[in-house]
Amino acid sequence: MSHVTTSSVTSTVSPWPAPIATAPVRGVVRVPGSKSMTNRALLLAALSGGAAAVRGVPAARDTTLMLGALAALGVPVVLEGTTALVGHHDGLRGGGVVDCGLAGTVMRFVPPAAALAPGPVRFDGDTRARERPMSTVLEALRALGCAVDGDALPFVVHGRGSVPGGVVTLDASESSQFVSGLLLSAARYDNGVTVRHRAVSGEPVPSLPHVEMTVAMLRGAGVAVEALDPHTWRVEPGSVAVRDWEVEPDLSNASVFLAAAAVTEGSVTVPGWPARTTQAGDAIRSILELMGCATVLSGNGLSVRGPAELSGVDVDLHDVGELTPTVAALAALASSPSRLRGVAHLRGHETDRLAALAAEITALGGSATETADGLVIRPARLAGGLWRAHADHRMATAGAILGLVVPGVVVDDIRATSKTLPDFPGTWTAMLAGAVG
């Protein structure tokens, strides 16, 4: 049994020679739980005030940061293996400091909850986190009756024990987390919350499956929530039910291992793949099929078999932007051009993912060009070299995919993967050895 602690120390840079596959990759890879589901479940358990268990918690930095954030708000939390036990409490407590690290789910989900705690709560995080968009959610909190100092990390939420709530209009075109963060705590606000997305550019909310996940989990906790139209959500005031949660495998992280099969003419199975899910990562199935892979979803999980040659793809990733680095790596190895569209919002993620992908693919001899809302990637002969992760877990795993078939790729900071994937290097190496169970 371990009590939760958190630290603002970022990952130590650790250059990693990406292992090359000398034969088709074949294996079964069990993927840890979804960070997105875990952090929503943990926050809902805390808002319920009762004793609840969240099972399937990954040993990832983002989830550790969320556990630490709840502890900073006075919520009793104990981690036993992959189960988080959230204890009964009489309400959230102010006066603490929340370390957001680089976790968007912490910096955007926890402030609306902190507004319910009497007393100030200070938020800070990694250097890059201080550059990530935050003003949208903080301005929304002010409009709903909260007092907030600052417009980006570090900032302070001055809780009064309650929040009036009401109707708020915001531009969530940079991140669906702005919507989800407000909805998750909205039932505890005096008048509930109605969130209206109105973008000056006319862009819809990106990564809508994440909002759908939030809505589904709120309903699972007995909260009355309704999508009034594609851009408006209403949460009625009320309690959050006390319940236990089971977390699904992280399908976006699983996509990286399936990509190993795709680029090596191999076969990889991920057990526990749900038949129905709100996870955006499920879209990797159709994308891999478009690129020439064979996929089979059965009681054993999702199995992917790679083709002799990958085809390029023209695909809108607006709703599944987190898959972009994996798809970009596949596209860089394809035999025909690819166009990845609808992901301008990725410029505000852990790094500017579009600029980073274009730069790193080009550095290996590839052809990748930024567009207004994505990338165009053309066939080219790749060579080994340094692949910079930009402190971004999905950039690091994209480098690992390329390294399977391009000798000499070195990922400069593989420990960035610890954000959502515990011991990625060990799991990757074991998969290549056929020893993952």
Tab-separated table of C-alpha atoms in Angstrom:
chain	number	residue	atom	x	y	z
A	1	MET	CA	0.000	0.000	0.000
A	2	SER	CA	1.363	3.428	-0.850
A	3	HIS	CA	0.118	6.902	-0.111
A	4	VAL	CA	0.206	9.317	-3.020
A	5	THR	CA	2.968	11.859	-3.424
A	6	THR	CA	3.735	14.130	-6.340
A	7	SER	CA	6.744	16.036	-7.590
A	8	SER	CA	7.354	18.893	-9.976
A	9	VAL	CA	10.580	17.295	-11.233
A	10	THR	CA	10.382	16.519	-14.947
A	11	SER	CA	11.772	13.433	-16.652
A	12	THR	CA	15.538	13.110	-16.919
A	13	VAL	CA	16.632	13.104	-20.555
A	14	SER	CA	17.618	9.574	-21.487
A	15	PRO	CA	18.805	8.942	-25.088
A	16	TRP	CA	17.511	5.583	-26.287
A	17	PRO	CA	18.672	3.689	-29.376
A	18	ALA	CA	15.383	2.482	-30.862
A	19	PRO	CA	15.531	-1.294	-31.364
A	20	ILE	CA	15.161	-2.452	-34.961
A	21	ALA	CA	12.917	-5.375	-35.842
A	22	THR	CA	14.869	-8.137	-37.555
A	23	ALA	CA	11.685	-10.080	-38.291
A	24	PRO	CA	7.931	-9.432	-38.326
A	25	VAL	CA	6.784	-8.434	-34.854
A	26	ARG	CA	4.408	-10.990	-33.373
A	27	GLY	CA	3.043	-10.789	-29.879
A	28	VAL	CA	0.339	-10.075	-27.356
A	29	VAL	CA	0.647	-6.738	-25.563
A	30	ARG	CA	-1.376	-5.938	-22.463
A	31	VAL	CA	-1.782	-2.182	-22.303
A	32	PRO	CA	-2.249	-0.284	-18.993
A	33	GLY	CA	-5.482	1.562	-18.255
A	34	SER	CA	-6.657	4.698	-19.992
A	35	LYS	CA	-5.289	7.860	-18.447
A	36	SER	CA	-8.271	9.810	-19.757
A	37	MET	CA	-10.807	7.521	-18.096
A	38	THR	CA	-8.750	7.191	-14.928
A	39	ASN	CA	-8.440	10.916	-14.276
A	40	ARG	CA	-12.136	11.508	-14.913
A	41	ALA	CA	-13.072	8.619	-12.602
A	42	LEU	CA	-10.749	9.863	-9.851
A	43	LEU	CA	-12.197	13.368	-9.957
A	44	LEU	CA	-15.787	12.101	-9.961
A	45	ALA	CA	-14.993	9.817	-7.012
A	46	ALA	CA	-13.576	12.802	-5.125
A	47	LEU	CA	-16.603	14.971	-5.939
A	48	SER	CA	-18.957	12.248	-4.650
A	49	GLY	CA	-17.495	12.580	-1.160
A	50	GLY	CA	-17.844	8.834	-0.555
A	51	ALA	CA	-15.517	5.845	-0.479
A	52	ALA	CA	-14.856	4.523	-3.990
A	53	ALA	CA	-12.374	2.324	-5.826
A	54	VAL	CA	-10.941	3.080	-9.271
A	55	ARG	CA	-9.494	-0.121	-10.746
A	56	GLY	CA	-7.051	-0.288	-13.639
A	57	VAL	CA	-5.079	2.854	-12.758
A	58	PRO	CA	-1.888	3.041	-14.854
A	59	ALA	CA	1.409	3.796	-13.123
A	60	ALA	CA	1.800	6.886	-15.295
A	61	ARG	CA	2.872	10.395	-14.408
A	62	ASP	CA	-0.444	11.994	-15.409
A	63	THR	CA	-2.438	9.753	-13.075
A	64	THR	CA	0.067	10.227	-10.254
A	65	LEU	CA	-0.345	13.982	-10.689
A	66	MET	CA	-4.134	13.680	-10.502
A	67	LEU	CA	-3.868	11.583	-7.332
A	68	GLY	CA	-1.578	14.223	-5.886
A	69	ALA	CA	-3.994	16.989	-6.878
A	70	LEU	CA	-6.844	15.292	-5.014
A	71	ALA	CA	-4.643	14.829	-1.955
A	72	ALA	CA	-3.796	18.552	-2.109
A	73	LEU	CA	-7.550	19.254	-1.945
A	74	GLY	CA	-7.886	17.170	1.214
A	75	VAL	CA	-9.239	14.014	-0.406
A	76	PRO	CA	-7.949	10.787	1.212
A	77	VAL	CA	-6.330	8.714	-1.553
A	78	VAL	CA	-4.389	5.464	-1.275
A	79	LEU	CA	-2.933	3.488	-4.169
A	80	GLU	CA	-2.828	-0.295	-3.898
A	81	GLY	CA	-1.256	-1.726	-7.026
A	82	THR	CA	-3.492	-0.624	-9.903
A	83	THR	CA	-6.436	0.278	-7.641
A	84	ALA	CA	-6.906	3.772	-6.231
A	85	LEU	CA	-8.988	3.920	-3.064
A	86	VAL	CA	-10.656	7.304	-2.644
A	87	GLY	CA	-11.850	7.766	0.932
A	88	HIS	CA	-14.908	9.409	2.437
A	89	HIS	CA	-14.504	13.114	3.208
A	90	ASP	CA	-16.648	16.063	4.237
A	91	GLY	CA	-15.734	18.281	1.315
A	92	LEU	CA	-12.782	19.628	-0.625
A	93	ARG	CA	-10.247	21.732	1.271
A	94	GLY	CA	-8.350	24.822	0.129
A	95	GLY	CA	-4.907	26.011	1.109
A	96	GLY	CA	-2.946	23.488	-0.946
A	97	VAL	CA	-0.695	23.501	-4.002
A	98	VAL	CA	-1.473	21.415	-7.095
A	99	ASP	CA	1.394	20.279	-9.317
A	100	CYS	CA	-0.005	19.911	-12.837
A	101	GLY	CA	3.244	18.664	-14.353
A	102	LEU	CA	2.418	18.565	-18.048
A	103	ALA	CA	-0.994	16.925	-17.556
A	104	GLY	CA	-3.789	18.739	-19.361
A	105	THR	CA	-6.380	16.720	-17.451
A	106	VAL	CA	-5.004	18.094	-14.182
A	107	MET	CA	-4.544	21.727	-15.210
A	108	ARG	CA	-7.991	21.883	-16.887
A	109	PHE	CA	-10.123	19.467	-14.808
A	110	VAL	CA	-9.052	20.287	-11.259
A	111	PRO	CA	-9.481	24.120	-11.117
A	112	PRO	CA	-13.308	23.941	-11.472
A	113	ALA	CA	-13.333	21.483	-8.553
A	114	ALA	CA	-10.912	23.615	-6.525
A	115	ALA	CA	-13.396	26.492	-6.770
A	116	LEU	CA	-15.661	24.428	-4.469
A	117	ALA	CA	-12.992	24.299	-1.744
A	118	PRO	CA	-12.933	27.131	0.808
A	119	GLY	CA	-9.572	28.832	0.597
A	120	PRO	CA	-6.955	29.472	-2.086
A	121	VAL	CA	-5.499	26.665	-4.226
A	122	ARG	CA	-2.317	27.376	-6.172
A	123	PHE	CA	-1.636	25.617	-9.483
A	124	ASP	CA	1.742	25.280	-11.216
A	125	GLY	CA	3.511	22.794	-13.458
A	126	ASP	CA	6.380	22.091	-15.812
A	127	THR	CA	7.975	24.856	-17.866
A	128	ARG	CA	6.148	23.776	-21.023
A	129	ALA	CA	2.860	23.625	-19.082
A	130	ARG	CA	3.164	27.353	-18.404
A	131	GLU	CA	2.949	27.869	-22.179
A	132	ARG	CA	-0.180	25.745	-22.703
A	133	PRO	CA	-3.535	27.503	-23.257
A	134	MET	CA	-5.403	28.052	-19.977
A	135	SER	CA	-7.125	31.437	-20.219
A	136	THR	CA	-10.265	29.923	-21.760
A	137	VAL	CA	-11.136	27.787	-18.753
A	138	LEU	CA	-10.032	30.422	-16.221
A	139	GLU	CA	-12.158	33.120	-17.865
A	140	ALA	CA	-15.067	30.670	-17.892
A	141	LEU	CA	-14.650	30.089	-14.157
A	142	ARG	CA	-14.725	33.817	-13.530
A	143	ALA	CA	-17.927	34.084	-15.579
A	144	LEU	CA	-19.470	31.359	-13.408
A	145	GLY	CA	-18.699	33.235	-10.187
A	146	CYS	CA	-15.177	32.061	-9.259
A	147	ALA	CA	-12.259	34.236	-8.210
A	148	VAL	CA	-9.030	33.435	-10.066
A	149	ASP	CA	-5.642	35.178	-10.090
A	150	GLY	CA	-3.763	34.707	-13.357
A	151	ASP	CA	-4.480	33.579	-16.905
A	152	ALA	CA	-1.910	30.783	-17.234
A	153	LEU	CA	0.166	28.622	-14.953
A	154	PRO	CA	0.976	29.520	-12.238
A	155	PHE	CA	-2.468	30.723	-11.096
A	156	VAL	CA	-4.554	30.702	-7.913
A	157	VAL	CA	-8.205	29.699	-7.542
A	158	HIS	CA	-9.811	31.367	-4.522
A	159	GLY	CA	-12.566	28.980	-3.505
A	160	ARG	CA	-15.494	30.077	-1.375
A	161	GLY	CA	-16.998	26.651	-0.728
A	162	SER	CA	-19.621	27.066	-3.427
A	163	VAL	CA	-19.964	28.389	-6.981
A	164	PRO	CA	-23.100	30.034	-8.442
A	165	GLY	CA	-22.694	28.425	-11.883
A	166	GLY	CA	-25.008	29.286	-14.759
A	167	VAL	CA	-24.416	29.767	-18.469
A	168	VAL	CA	-20.973	30.316	-19.988
A	169	THR	CA	-19.902	30.795	-23.597
A	170	LEU	CA	-16.338	29.971	-24.548
A	171	ASP	CA	-14.086	29.134	-27.482
A	172	ALA	CA	-12.970	25.529	-26.981
A	173	SER	CA	-11.446	25.139	-30.451
A	174	GLU	CA	-8.001	24.655	-28.884
A	175	SER	CA	-8.981	21.787	-26.571
A	176	SER	CA	-12.001	19.668	-25.660
A	177	GLN	CA	-10.586	19.639	-22.121
A	178	PHE	CA	-11.995	23.136	-21.594
A	179	VAL	CA	-15.505	21.700	-21.982
A	180	SER	CA	-14.878	18.481	-20.039
A	181	GLY	CA	-13.234	20.316	-17.151
A	182	LEU	CA	-16.304	22.491	-16.589
A	183	LEU	CA	-18.800	19.652	-17.023
A	184	LEU	CA	-17.114	17.323	-14.523
A	185	SER	CA	-17.677	19.622	-11.522
A	186	ALA	CA	-20.827	21.339	-12.790
A	187	ALA	CA	-23.350	19.273	-10.810
A	188	ARG	CA	-21.854	20.601	-7.584
A	189	TYR	CA	-22.397	24.228	-8.642
A	190	ASP	CA	-25.514	25.903	-7.197
A	191	ASN	CA	-27.262	26.321	-10.554
A	192	GLY	CA	-25.422	23.692	-12.542
A	193	VAL	CA	-23.651	24.787	-15.714
A	194	THR	CA	-24.532	25.256	-19.367
A	195	VAL	CA	-21.433	25.333	-21.597
A	196	ARG	CA	-21.737	26.871	-25.056
A	197	HIS	CA	-18.884	26.578	-27.542
A	198	ARG	CA	-18.645	29.514	-29.925
A	199	ALA	CA	-15.436	29.832	-31.937
A	200	VAL	CA	-14.574	33.018	-33.790
A	201	SER	CA	-13.044	30.798	-36.486
A	202	GLY	CA	-16.167	28.667	-36.682
A	203	GLU	CA	-14.158	25.570	-35.742
A	204	PRO	CA	-15.990	22.875	-33.764
A	205	VAL	CA	-14.658	21.452	-30.501
A	206	PRO	CA	-11.745	19.113	-31.311
A	207	SER	CA	-11.529	15.560	-29.978
A	208	LEU	CA	-15.272	15.346	-29.354
A	209	PRO	CA	-15.032	11.672	-28.284
A	210	HIS	CA	-13.363	12.965	-25.120
A	211	VAL	CA	-16.402	15.132	-24.357
A	212	GLU	CA	-18.624	12.132	-25.087
A	213	MET	CA	-16.531	10.133	-22.599
A	214	THR	CA	-17.080	12.862	-20.006
A	215	VAL	CA	-20.841	12.890	-20.614
A	216	ALA	CA	-21.064	9.086	-20.411
A	217	MET	CA	-19.094	8.956	-17.158
A	218	LEU	CA	-21.163	11.763	-15.618
A	219	ARG	CA	-24.316	9.821	-16.431
A	220	GLY	CA	-22.671	6.740	-14.925
A	221	ALA	CA	-22.314	8.763	-11.716
A	222	GLY	CA	-25.990	9.696	-11.697
A	223	VAL	CA	-25.493	13.241	-12.973
A	224	ALA	CA	-28.176	14.724	-15.239
A	225	VAL	CA	-26.315	15.936	-18.326
A	226	GLU	CA	-27.572	16.626	-21.825
A	227	ALA	CA	-26.058	17.666	-25.124
A	228	LEU	CA	-28.522	20.365	-26.193
A	229	ASP	CA	-26.908	20.631	-29.635
A	230	PRO	CA	-23.471	19.772	-31.107
A	231	HIS	CA	-21.962	22.823	-29.377
A	232	THR	CA	-23.914	23.094	-26.099
A	233	TRP	CA	-24.011	20.942	-22.969
A	234	ARG	CA	-26.165	21.300	-19.833
A	235	VAL	CA	-25.443	19.755	-16.413
A	236	GLU	CA	-28.169	20.016	-13.791
A	237	PRO	CA	-27.229	20.723	-10.154
A	238	GLY	CA	-27.209	17.716	-7.865
A	239	SER	CA	-25.025	15.135	-6.201
A	240	VAL	CA	-22.399	12.861	-7.753
A	241	ALA	CA	-23.154	9.222	-6.938
A	242	VAL	CA	-20.662	7.144	-4.992
A	243	ARG	CA	-19.570	4.212	-7.141
A	244	ASP	CA	-16.558	2.121	-8.144
A	245	TRP	CA	-14.980	2.451	-11.588
A	246	GLU	CA	-13.320	-0.050	-13.962
A	247	VAL	CA	-10.855	1.538	-16.384
A	248	GLU	CA	-10.479	0.233	-19.946
A	249	PRO	CA	-7.067	-0.314	-21.569
A	250	ASP	CA	-5.682	2.892	-23.085
A	251	LEU	CA	-6.493	2.505	-26.775
A	252	SER	CA	-4.423	5.483	-27.936
A	253	ASN	CA	-1.359	4.014	-26.271
A	254	ALA	CA	-2.277	0.610	-27.702
A	255	SER	CA	-2.131	2.104	-31.203
A	256	VAL	CA	1.642	2.361	-30.918
A	257	PHE	CA	2.017	-1.398	-30.443
A	258	LEU	CA	-0.421	-2.148	-33.248
A	259	ALA	CA	1.673	0.132	-35.452
A	260	ALA	CA	4.608	-2.213	-34.842
A	261	ALA	CA	2.680	-4.939	-36.625
A	262	ALA	CA	1.739	-2.523	-39.408
A	263	VAL	CA	5.304	-1.529	-40.298
A	264	THR	CA	6.931	-4.980	-40.006
A	265	GLU	CA	4.299	-7.204	-41.699
A	266	GLY	CA	3.762	-8.592	-38.217
A	267	SER	CA	0.793	-9.472	-36.040
A	268	VAL	CA	0.006	-7.914	-32.646
A	269	THR	CA	-2.978	-8.494	-30.380
A	270	VAL	CA	-4.109	-6.148	-27.606
A	271	PRO	CA	-6.342	-8.045	-25.133
A	272	GLY	CA	-9.321	-6.379	-23.489
A	273	TRP	CA	-10.163	-4.106	-26.434
A	274	PRO	CA	-13.778	-3.082	-25.732
A	275	ALA	CA	-16.497	-3.854	-28.245
A	276	ARG	CA	-17.980	-0.414	-27.550
A	277	THR	CA	-16.113	2.559	-26.130
A	278	THR	CA	-15.969	6.345	-26.008
A	279	GLN	CA	-12.170	6.321	-26.298
A	280	ALA	CA	-10.879	8.233	-29.318
A	281	GLY	CA	-8.120	5.670	-29.787
A	282	ASP	CA	-10.621	3.143	-31.145
A	283	ALA	CA	-10.408	5.011	-34.468
A	284	ILE	CA	-6.989	3.459	-35.092
A	285	ARG	CA	-8.790	0.350	-36.360
A	286	SER	CA	-10.292	2.064	-39.408
A	287	ILE	CA	-7.126	4.077	-40.072
A	288	LEU	CA	-4.964	0.944	-40.116
A	289	GLU	CA	-7.433	-0.726	-42.479
A	290	LEU	CA	-7.205	2.256	-44.855
A	291	MET	CA	-3.423	1.842	-44.835
A	292	GLY	CA	-3.691	-1.825	-45.820
A	293	CYS	CA	-3.733	-3.648	-42.480
A	294	ALA	CA	-6.110	-6.436	-41.546
A	295	THR	CA	-7.891	-6.045	-38.197
A	296	VAL	CA	-9.984	-8.510	-36.221
A	297	LEU	CA	-11.909	-7.612	-33.064
A	298	SER	CA	-12.917	-10.666	-31.042
A	299	GLY	CA	-13.209	-11.903	-27.496
A	300	ASN	CA	-9.428	-12.193	-27.478
A	301	GLY	CA	-8.998	-8.486	-28.148
A	302	LEU	CA	-7.982	-6.521	-31.236
A	303	SER	CA	-5.508	-8.192	-33.601
A	304	VAL	CA	-3.724	-6.338	-36.396
A	305	ARG	CA	-1.749	-7.885	-39.242
A	306	GLY	CA	0.529	-5.647	-41.269
A	307	PRO	CA	0.625	-5.553	-45.093
A	308	ALA	CA	3.611	-6.059	-47.382
A	309	GLU	CA	3.415	-2.346	-48.143
A	310	LEU	CA	1.635	0.466	-46.286
A	311	SER	CA	-0.561	2.798	-48.309
A	312	GLY	CA	-0.757	6.503	-47.694
A	313	VAL	CA	-3.973	7.934	-46.310
A	314	ASP	CA	-5.998	11.123	-46.550
A	315	VAL	CA	-7.757	11.385	-43.207
A	316	ASP	CA	-9.413	13.984	-40.988
A	317	LEU	CA	-8.075	13.465	-37.447
A	318	HIS	CA	-9.922	16.386	-35.848
A	319	ASP	CA	-11.786	14.161	-33.393
A	320	VAL	CA	-8.831	11.829	-32.756
A	321	GLY	CA	-5.874	14.198	-32.781
A	322	GLU	CA	-3.953	12.173	-30.188
A	323	LEU	CA	-3.402	9.502	-32.870
A	324	THR	CA	-1.617	11.971	-35.169
A	325	PRO	CA	2.001	11.165	-34.143
A	326	THR	CA	1.398	7.430	-34.614
A	327	VAL	CA	-0.333	7.932	-37.970
A	328	ALA	CA	2.408	10.340	-39.068
A	329	ALA	CA	5.072	7.727	-38.322
A	330	LEU	CA	3.148	5.167	-40.365
A	331	ALA	CA	2.692	7.691	-43.179
A	332	ALA	CA	6.442	8.371	-43.277
A	333	LEU	CA	6.925	4.674	-44.095
A	334	ALA	CA	4.078	4.402	-46.605
A	335	SER	CA	4.483	3.942	-50.360
A	336	SER	CA	2.191	6.834	-51.321
A	337	PRO	CA	1.545	10.347	-49.985
A	338	SER	CA	-0.587	11.051	-46.923
A	339	ARG	CA	-2.529	14.099	-45.837
A	340	LEU	CA	-3.464	14.451	-42.162
A	341	ARG	CA	-6.157	17.106	-41.696
A	342	GLY	CA	-8.179	18.858	-39.008
A	343	VAL	CA	-5.512	18.983	-36.301
A	344	ALA	CA	-4.443	22.615	-36.051
A	345	HIS	CA	-5.213	22.385	-32.316
A	346	LEU	CA	-2.186	20.097	-31.862
A	347	ARG	CA	0.002	23.186	-31.890
A	348	GLY	CA	-1.123	23.747	-28.278
A	349	HIS	CA	-0.437	20.261	-26.939
A	350	GLU	CA	2.581	19.055	-24.939
A	351	THR	CA	4.594	20.559	-27.763
A	352	ASP	CA	3.610	22.010	-31.136
A	353	ARG	CA	3.115	18.503	-32.507
A	354	LEU	CA	2.735	19.572	-36.127
A	355	ALA	CA	5.982	21.522	-36.164
A	356	ALA	CA	7.743	18.782	-34.183
A	357	LEU	CA	6.594	15.970	-36.485
A	358	ALA	CA	7.540	17.920	-39.624
A	359	ALA	CA	10.967	18.742	-38.203
A	360	GLU	CA	11.819	15.260	-36.936
A	361	ILE	CA	10.616	13.359	-40.001
A	362	THR	CA	12.559	15.783	-42.196
A	363	ALA	CA	15.675	15.355	-40.023
A	364	LEU	CA	15.633	11.628	-40.827
A	365	GLY	CA	15.471	12.346	-44.553
A	366	GLY	CA	11.703	12.225	-44.865
A	367	SER	CA	9.305	14.638	-46.516
A	368	ALA	CA	6.815	16.216	-44.132
A	369	THR	CA	5.284	19.653	-44.629
A	370	GLU	CA	2.986	21.584	-42.334
A	371	THR	CA	-0.335	22.831	-43.666
A	372	ALA	CA	-2.777	25.207	-41.987
A	373	ASP	CA	-4.480	22.307	-40.214
A	374	GLY	CA	-2.169	19.332	-40.469
A	375	LEU	CA	0.614	17.652	-42.409
A	376	VAL	CA	1.417	16.375	-45.872
A	377	ILE	CA	3.835	13.440	-45.767
A	378	ARG	CA	5.386	11.992	-48.926
A	379	PRO	CA	7.406	8.803	-49.489
A	380	ALA	CA	11.135	9.215	-48.961
A	381	ARG	CA	14.102	7.078	-47.979
A	382	LEU	CA	14.673	7.521	-44.251
A	383	ALA	CA	18.031	7.247	-42.513
A	384	GLY	CA	19.039	6.949	-38.886
A	385	GLY	CA	19.677	9.889	-36.651
A	386	LEU	CA	18.456	11.734	-33.569
A	387	TRP	CA	14.701	11.884	-33.058
A	388	ARG	CA	13.773	14.613	-30.579
A	389	ALA	CA	10.804	13.842	-28.349
A	390	HIS	CA	10.216	17.497	-27.375
A	391	ALA	CA	9.236	16.274	-23.871
A	392	ASP	CA	6.144	14.746	-25.514
A	393	HIS	CA	5.199	11.122	-24.874
A	394	ARG	CA	3.536	10.643	-28.252
A	395	MET	CA	6.493	12.123	-30.115
A	396	ALA	CA	8.761	9.663	-28.304
A	397	THR	CA	6.656	6.655	-29.288
A	398	ALA	CA	6.481	7.867	-32.904
A	399	GLY	CA	10.273	7.728	-32.977
A	400	ALA	CA	10.191	4.186	-31.636
A	401	ILE	CA	7.857	3.120	-34.471
A	402	LEU	CA	10.201	4.523	-37.118
A	403	GLY	CA	13.168	2.921	-35.397
A	404	LEU	CA	11.691	-0.533	-35.995
A	405	VAL	CA	12.551	-0.341	-39.697
A	406	VAL	CA	15.028	2.553	-39.928
A	407	PRO	CA	18.430	1.541	-38.476
A	408	GLY	CA	20.159	4.026	-36.216
A	409	VAL	CA	17.209	6.031	-34.861
A	410	VAL	CA	17.927	7.395	-31.379
A	411	VAL	CA	15.078	8.916	-29.357
A	412	ASP	CA	16.592	11.672	-27.247
A	413	ASP	CA	14.216	11.348	-24.273
A	414	ILE	CA	12.343	8.053	-24.103
A	415	ARG	CA	11.377	8.739	-20.484
A	416	ALA	CA	8.840	11.247	-21.779
A	417	THR	CA	6.657	8.177	-22.363
A	418	SER	CA	6.182	7.826	-18.586
A	419	LYS	CA	3.519	10.541	-18.874
A	420	THR	CA	0.959	7.889	-19.833
A	421	LEU	CA	2.857	4.612	-20.423
A	422	PRO	CA	4.688	2.982	-17.513
A	423	ASP	CA	7.972	1.368	-18.633
A	424	PHE	CA	7.404	1.804	-22.349
A	425	PRO	CA	10.983	0.740	-23.218
A	426	GLY	CA	10.601	-2.530	-21.310
A	427	THR	CA	7.245	-3.366	-22.875
A	428	TRP	CA	8.518	-2.448	-26.356
A	429	THR	CA	11.617	-4.602	-26.010
A	430	ALA	CA	9.612	-7.529	-24.644
A	431	MET	CA	7.175	-7.274	-27.559
A	432	LEU	CA	10.049	-7.461	-30.019
A	433	ALA	CA	11.355	-10.538	-28.236
A	434	GLY	CA	7.923	-12.157	-28.373
A	435	ALA	CA	7.869	-12.254	-24.600
A	436	VAL	CA	4.991	-9.931	-23.761
A	437	GLY	CA	2.169	-11.728	-21.946
